[in-house]
mmCIF file of C-alpha atoms and ligand atoms in Angstrom:
data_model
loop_
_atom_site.group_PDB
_atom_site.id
_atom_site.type_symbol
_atom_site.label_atom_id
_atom_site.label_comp_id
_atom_site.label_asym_id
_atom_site.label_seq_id
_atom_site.Cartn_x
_atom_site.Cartn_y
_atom_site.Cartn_z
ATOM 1 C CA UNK A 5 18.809 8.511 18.345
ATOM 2 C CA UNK A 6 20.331 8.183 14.625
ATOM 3 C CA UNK A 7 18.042 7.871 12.072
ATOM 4 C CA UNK A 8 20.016 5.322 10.181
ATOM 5 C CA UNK A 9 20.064 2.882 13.516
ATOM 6 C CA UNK A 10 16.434 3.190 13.268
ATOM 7 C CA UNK A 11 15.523 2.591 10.101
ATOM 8 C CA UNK A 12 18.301 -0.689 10.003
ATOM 9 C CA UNK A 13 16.344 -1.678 12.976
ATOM 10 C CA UNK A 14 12.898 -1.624 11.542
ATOM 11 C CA UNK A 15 14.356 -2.882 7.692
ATOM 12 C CA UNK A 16 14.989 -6.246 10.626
ATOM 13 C CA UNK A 17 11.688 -6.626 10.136
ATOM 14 C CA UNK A 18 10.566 -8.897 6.514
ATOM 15 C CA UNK A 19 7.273 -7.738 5.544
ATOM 16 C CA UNK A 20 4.900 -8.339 2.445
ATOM 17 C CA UNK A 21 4.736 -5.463 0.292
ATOM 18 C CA UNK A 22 1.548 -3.610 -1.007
ATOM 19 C CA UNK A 23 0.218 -0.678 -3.479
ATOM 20 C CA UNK A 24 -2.599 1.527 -2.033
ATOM 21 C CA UNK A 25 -4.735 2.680 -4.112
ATOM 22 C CA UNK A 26 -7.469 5.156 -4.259
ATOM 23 C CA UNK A 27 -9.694 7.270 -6.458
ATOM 24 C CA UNK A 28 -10.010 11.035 -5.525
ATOM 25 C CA UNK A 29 -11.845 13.640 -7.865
ATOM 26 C CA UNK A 30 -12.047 10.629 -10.549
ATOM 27 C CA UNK A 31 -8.252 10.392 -10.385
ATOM 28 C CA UNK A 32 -6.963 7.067 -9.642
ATOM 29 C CA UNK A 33 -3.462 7.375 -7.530
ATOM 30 C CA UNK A 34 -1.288 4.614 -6.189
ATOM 31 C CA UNK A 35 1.580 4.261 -3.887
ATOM 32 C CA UNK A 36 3.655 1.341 -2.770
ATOM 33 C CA UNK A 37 3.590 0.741 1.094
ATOM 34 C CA UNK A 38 4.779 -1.925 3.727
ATOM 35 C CA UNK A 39 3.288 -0.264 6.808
ATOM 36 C CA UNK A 40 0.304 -2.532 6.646
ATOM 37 C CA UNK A 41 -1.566 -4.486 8.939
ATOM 38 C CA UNK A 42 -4.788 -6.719 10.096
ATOM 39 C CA UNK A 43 -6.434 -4.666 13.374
ATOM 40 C CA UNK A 44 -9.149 -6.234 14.349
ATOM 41 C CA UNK A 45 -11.754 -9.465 13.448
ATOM 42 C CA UNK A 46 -15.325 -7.927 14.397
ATOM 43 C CA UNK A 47 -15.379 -5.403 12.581
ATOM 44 C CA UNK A 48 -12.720 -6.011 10.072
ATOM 45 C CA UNK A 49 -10.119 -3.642 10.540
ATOM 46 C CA UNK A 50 -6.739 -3.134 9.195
ATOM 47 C CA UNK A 51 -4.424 0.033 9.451
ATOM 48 C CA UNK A 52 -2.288 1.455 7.278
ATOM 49 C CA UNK A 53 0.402 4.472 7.451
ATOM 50 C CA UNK A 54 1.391 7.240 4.981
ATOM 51 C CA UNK A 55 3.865 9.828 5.357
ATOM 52 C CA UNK A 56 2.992 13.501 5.464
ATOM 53 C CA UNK A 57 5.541 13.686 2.067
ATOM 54 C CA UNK A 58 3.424 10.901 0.298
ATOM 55 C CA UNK A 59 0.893 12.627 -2.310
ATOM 56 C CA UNK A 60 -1.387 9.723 -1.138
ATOM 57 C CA UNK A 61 -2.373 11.295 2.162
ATOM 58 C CA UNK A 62 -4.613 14.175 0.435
ATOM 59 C CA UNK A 63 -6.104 11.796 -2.003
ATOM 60 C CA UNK A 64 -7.303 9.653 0.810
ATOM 61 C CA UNK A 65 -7.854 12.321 2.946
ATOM 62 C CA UNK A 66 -10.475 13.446 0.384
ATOM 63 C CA UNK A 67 -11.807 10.182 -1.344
ATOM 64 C CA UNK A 68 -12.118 8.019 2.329
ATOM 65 C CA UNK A 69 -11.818 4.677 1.049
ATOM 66 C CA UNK A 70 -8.356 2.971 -0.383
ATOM 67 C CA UNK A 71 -7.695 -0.290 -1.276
ATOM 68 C CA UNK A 72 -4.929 -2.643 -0.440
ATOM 69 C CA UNK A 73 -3.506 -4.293 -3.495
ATOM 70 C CA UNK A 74 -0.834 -7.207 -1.451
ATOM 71 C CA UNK A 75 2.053 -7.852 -4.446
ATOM 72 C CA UNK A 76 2.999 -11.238 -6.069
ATOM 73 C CA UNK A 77 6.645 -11.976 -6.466
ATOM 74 C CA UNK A 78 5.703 -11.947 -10.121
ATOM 75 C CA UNK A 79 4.518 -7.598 -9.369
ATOM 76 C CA UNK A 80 8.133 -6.152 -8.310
ATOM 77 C CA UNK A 81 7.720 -4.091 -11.054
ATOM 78 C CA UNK A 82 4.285 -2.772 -10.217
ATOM 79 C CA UNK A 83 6.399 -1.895 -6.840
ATOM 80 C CA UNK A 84 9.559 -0.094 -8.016
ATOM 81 C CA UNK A 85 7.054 1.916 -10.088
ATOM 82 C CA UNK A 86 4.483 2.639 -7.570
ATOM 83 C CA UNK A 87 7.464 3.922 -5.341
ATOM 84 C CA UNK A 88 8.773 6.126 -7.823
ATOM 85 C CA UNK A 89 11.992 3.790 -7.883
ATOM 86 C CA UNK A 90 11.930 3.903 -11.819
ATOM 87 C CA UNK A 91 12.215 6.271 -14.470
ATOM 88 C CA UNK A 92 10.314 4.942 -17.497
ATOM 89 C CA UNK A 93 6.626 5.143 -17.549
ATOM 90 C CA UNK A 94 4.735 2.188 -16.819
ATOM 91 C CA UNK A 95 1.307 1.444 -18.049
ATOM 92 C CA UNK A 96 -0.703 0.067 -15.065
ATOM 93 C CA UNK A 97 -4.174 -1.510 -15.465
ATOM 94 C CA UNK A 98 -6.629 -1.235 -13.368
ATOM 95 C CA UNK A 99 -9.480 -3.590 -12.283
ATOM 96 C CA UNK A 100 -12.403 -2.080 -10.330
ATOM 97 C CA UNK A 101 -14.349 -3.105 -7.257
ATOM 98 C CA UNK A 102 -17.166 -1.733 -6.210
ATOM 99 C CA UNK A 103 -16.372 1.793 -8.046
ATOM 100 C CA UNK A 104 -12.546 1.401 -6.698
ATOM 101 C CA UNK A 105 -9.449 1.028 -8.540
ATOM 102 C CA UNK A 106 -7.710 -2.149 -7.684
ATOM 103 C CA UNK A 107 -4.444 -3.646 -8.849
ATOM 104 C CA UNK A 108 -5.361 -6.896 -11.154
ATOM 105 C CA UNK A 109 -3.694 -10.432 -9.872
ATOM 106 C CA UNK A 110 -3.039 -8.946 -6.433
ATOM 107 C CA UNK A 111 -2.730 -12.078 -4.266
ATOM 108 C CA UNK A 112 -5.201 -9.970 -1.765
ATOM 109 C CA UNK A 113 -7.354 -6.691 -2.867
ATOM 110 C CA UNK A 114 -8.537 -5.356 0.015
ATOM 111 C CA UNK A 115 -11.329 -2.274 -0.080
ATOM 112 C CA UNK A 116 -11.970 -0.479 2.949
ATOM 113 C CA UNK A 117 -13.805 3.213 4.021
ATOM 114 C CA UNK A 118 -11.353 5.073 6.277
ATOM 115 C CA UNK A 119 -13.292 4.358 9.774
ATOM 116 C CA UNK A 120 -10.399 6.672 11.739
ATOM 117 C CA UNK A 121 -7.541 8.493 10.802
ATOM 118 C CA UNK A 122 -4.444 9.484 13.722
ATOM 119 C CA UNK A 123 -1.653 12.078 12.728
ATOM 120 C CA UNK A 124 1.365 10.326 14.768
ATOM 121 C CA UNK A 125 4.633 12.138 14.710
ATOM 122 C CA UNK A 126 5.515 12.563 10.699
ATOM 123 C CA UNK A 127 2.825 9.697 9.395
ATOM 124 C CA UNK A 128 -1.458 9.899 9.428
ATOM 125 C CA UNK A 129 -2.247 6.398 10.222
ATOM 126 C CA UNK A 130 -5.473 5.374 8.584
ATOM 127 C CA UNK A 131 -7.955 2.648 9.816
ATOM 128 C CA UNK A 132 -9.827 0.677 7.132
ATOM 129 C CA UNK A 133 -13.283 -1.037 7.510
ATOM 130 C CA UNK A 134 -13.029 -3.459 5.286
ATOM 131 C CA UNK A 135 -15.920 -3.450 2.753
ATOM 132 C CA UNK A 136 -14.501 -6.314 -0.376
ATOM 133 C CA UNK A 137 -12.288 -8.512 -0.761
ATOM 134 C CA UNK A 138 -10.479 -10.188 -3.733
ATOM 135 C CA UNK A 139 -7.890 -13.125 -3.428
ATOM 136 C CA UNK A 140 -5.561 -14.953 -6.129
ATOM 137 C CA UNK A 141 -3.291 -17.519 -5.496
ATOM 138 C CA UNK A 142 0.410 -17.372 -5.491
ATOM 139 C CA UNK A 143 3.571 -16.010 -3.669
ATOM 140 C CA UNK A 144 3.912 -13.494 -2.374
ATOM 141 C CA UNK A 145 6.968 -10.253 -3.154
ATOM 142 C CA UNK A 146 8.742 -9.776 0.419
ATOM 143 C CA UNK A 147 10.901 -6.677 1.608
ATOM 144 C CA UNK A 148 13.468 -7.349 3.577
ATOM 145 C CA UNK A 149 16.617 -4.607 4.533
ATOM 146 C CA UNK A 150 15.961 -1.987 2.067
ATOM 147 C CA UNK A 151 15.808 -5.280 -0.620
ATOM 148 C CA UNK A 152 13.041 -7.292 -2.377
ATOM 149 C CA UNK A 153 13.116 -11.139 -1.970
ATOM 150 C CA UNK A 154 10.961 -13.899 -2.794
ATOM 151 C CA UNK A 155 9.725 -16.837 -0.468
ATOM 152 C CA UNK A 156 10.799 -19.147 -2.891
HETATM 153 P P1 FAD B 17 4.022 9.738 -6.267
HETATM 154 O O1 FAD B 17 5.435 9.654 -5.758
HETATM 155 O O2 FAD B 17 3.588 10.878 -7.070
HETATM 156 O O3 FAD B 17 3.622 8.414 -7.062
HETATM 157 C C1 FAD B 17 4.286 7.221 -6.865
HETATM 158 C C2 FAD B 17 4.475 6.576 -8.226
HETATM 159 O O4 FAD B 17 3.227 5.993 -8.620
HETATM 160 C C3 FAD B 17 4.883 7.540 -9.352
HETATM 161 O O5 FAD B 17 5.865 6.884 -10.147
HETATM 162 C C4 FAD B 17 3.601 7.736 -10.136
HETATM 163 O O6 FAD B 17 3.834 7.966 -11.519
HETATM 164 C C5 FAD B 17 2.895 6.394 -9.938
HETATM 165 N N1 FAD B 17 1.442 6.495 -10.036
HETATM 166 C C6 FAD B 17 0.605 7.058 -9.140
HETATM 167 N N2 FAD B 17 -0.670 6.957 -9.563
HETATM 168 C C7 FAD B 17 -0.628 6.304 -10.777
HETATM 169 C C8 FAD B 17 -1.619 5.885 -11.713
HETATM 170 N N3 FAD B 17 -2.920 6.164 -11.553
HETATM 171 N N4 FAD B 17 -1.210 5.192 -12.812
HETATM 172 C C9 FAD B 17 0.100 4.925 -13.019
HETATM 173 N N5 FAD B 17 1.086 5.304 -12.168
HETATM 174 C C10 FAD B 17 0.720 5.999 -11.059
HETATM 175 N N6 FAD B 17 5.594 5.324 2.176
HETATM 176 C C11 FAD B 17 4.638 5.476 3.132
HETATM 177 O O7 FAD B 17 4.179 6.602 3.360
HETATM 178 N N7 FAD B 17 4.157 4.404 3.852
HETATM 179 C C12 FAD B 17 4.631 3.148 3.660
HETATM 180 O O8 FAD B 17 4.168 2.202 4.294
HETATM 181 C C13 FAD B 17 5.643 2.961 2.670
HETATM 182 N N8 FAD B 17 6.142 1.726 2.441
HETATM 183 C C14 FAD B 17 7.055 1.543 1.441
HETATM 184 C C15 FAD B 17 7.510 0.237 1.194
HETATM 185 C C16 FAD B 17 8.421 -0.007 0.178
HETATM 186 C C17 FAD B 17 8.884 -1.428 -0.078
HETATM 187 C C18 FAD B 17 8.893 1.080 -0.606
HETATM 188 C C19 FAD B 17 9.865 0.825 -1.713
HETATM 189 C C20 FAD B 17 8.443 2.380 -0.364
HETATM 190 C C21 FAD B 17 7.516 2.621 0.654
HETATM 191 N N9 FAD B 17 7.026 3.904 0.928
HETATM 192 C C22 FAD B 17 6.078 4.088 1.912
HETATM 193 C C23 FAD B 17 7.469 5.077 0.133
HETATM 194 C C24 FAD B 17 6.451 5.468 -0.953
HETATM 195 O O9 FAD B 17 6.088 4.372 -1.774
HETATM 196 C C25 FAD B 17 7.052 6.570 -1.887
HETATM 197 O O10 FAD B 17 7.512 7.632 -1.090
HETATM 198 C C26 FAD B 17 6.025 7.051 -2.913
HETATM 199 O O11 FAD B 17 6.703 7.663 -4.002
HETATM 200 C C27 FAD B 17 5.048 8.061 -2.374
HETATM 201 O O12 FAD B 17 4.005 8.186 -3.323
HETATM 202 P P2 FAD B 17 3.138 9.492 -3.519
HETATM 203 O O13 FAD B 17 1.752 9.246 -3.011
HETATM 204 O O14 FAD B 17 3.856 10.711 -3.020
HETATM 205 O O15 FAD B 17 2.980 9.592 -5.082
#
């Protein structure tokens, strides 16, 4: 199968849009991500998946926890740079949570150990036990065909 036809058919697909974040070795890394989920009520699971490319895998590979930082429409920005879709240099600040670094006015920051981790095809997929959570109001940034949209 093309790989074009199957990344058009999973772009079908509108999804929030996140930055994981993590803390290995005392060095705080981040990386925009879509492939994000809720797993499970009791316990409080969610999953998410990094490719074997992504710089992100070794960090939480070695730290075991990562947060989920779920965008505003107001944190496109915070996006494009955590994908490495800009070239200037952006000065992020950090919030902590319980000794993790956590992207401030987040509508959702959600901390989790790694509980189980499954190398599928060219992705690790990593389940998160959810340990904190943070929430904020307002809208969220959506991703949508390769393009970022708002709900309103
Ligand atoms: P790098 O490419 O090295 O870092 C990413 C960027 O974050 C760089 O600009 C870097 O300077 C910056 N950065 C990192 N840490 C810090 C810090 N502490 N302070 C300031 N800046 C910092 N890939 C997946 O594997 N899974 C997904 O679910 C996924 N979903 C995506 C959804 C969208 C909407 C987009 C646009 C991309 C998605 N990607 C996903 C691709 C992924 O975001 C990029 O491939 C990313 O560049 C991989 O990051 P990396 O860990 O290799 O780190």
């Amino acid at each position: 199968m093309d790989d074009r036809l199957f990344r058009n058919a999973m772009g079908k697909f509108a999804t929030g849009v996140t930055v994981i974040t993590t803390k290995a070795d005392d060095v705080v890394h981040g990386m925009t991500a879509n492939a994000f989920m809720s797993v499970s009520l009791e316990p409080k699971l969610v999953v998410i998946s990094i490719g074997h490319k992504a710089r992100m895998l070794d960090k939480i590979t070695t730290s075991k926890r990562f947060v989920v930082n779920i965008l505003s429409n107001e944190q496109k920005d915070l996006s494009m740079h955590f994908a490495g879709q800009v070239k200037e240099d952006l000065l992020v600040e950090f919030e902590t949570i319980n000794n993790m670094p956590a992207i401030k006015d987040s509508l959702a920051n959600i901390v989790c150990n790694v509980k189980a981790s499954y190398v599928e095809g060219d992705h690790t997929l990593f389940i998160g036990e959810v340990t904190d959570l943070l929430l904020n109001d307002g809208e969220p940034l959506t991703y949508f065909e390769g393009k970022y949209g708002k709900l309103i």
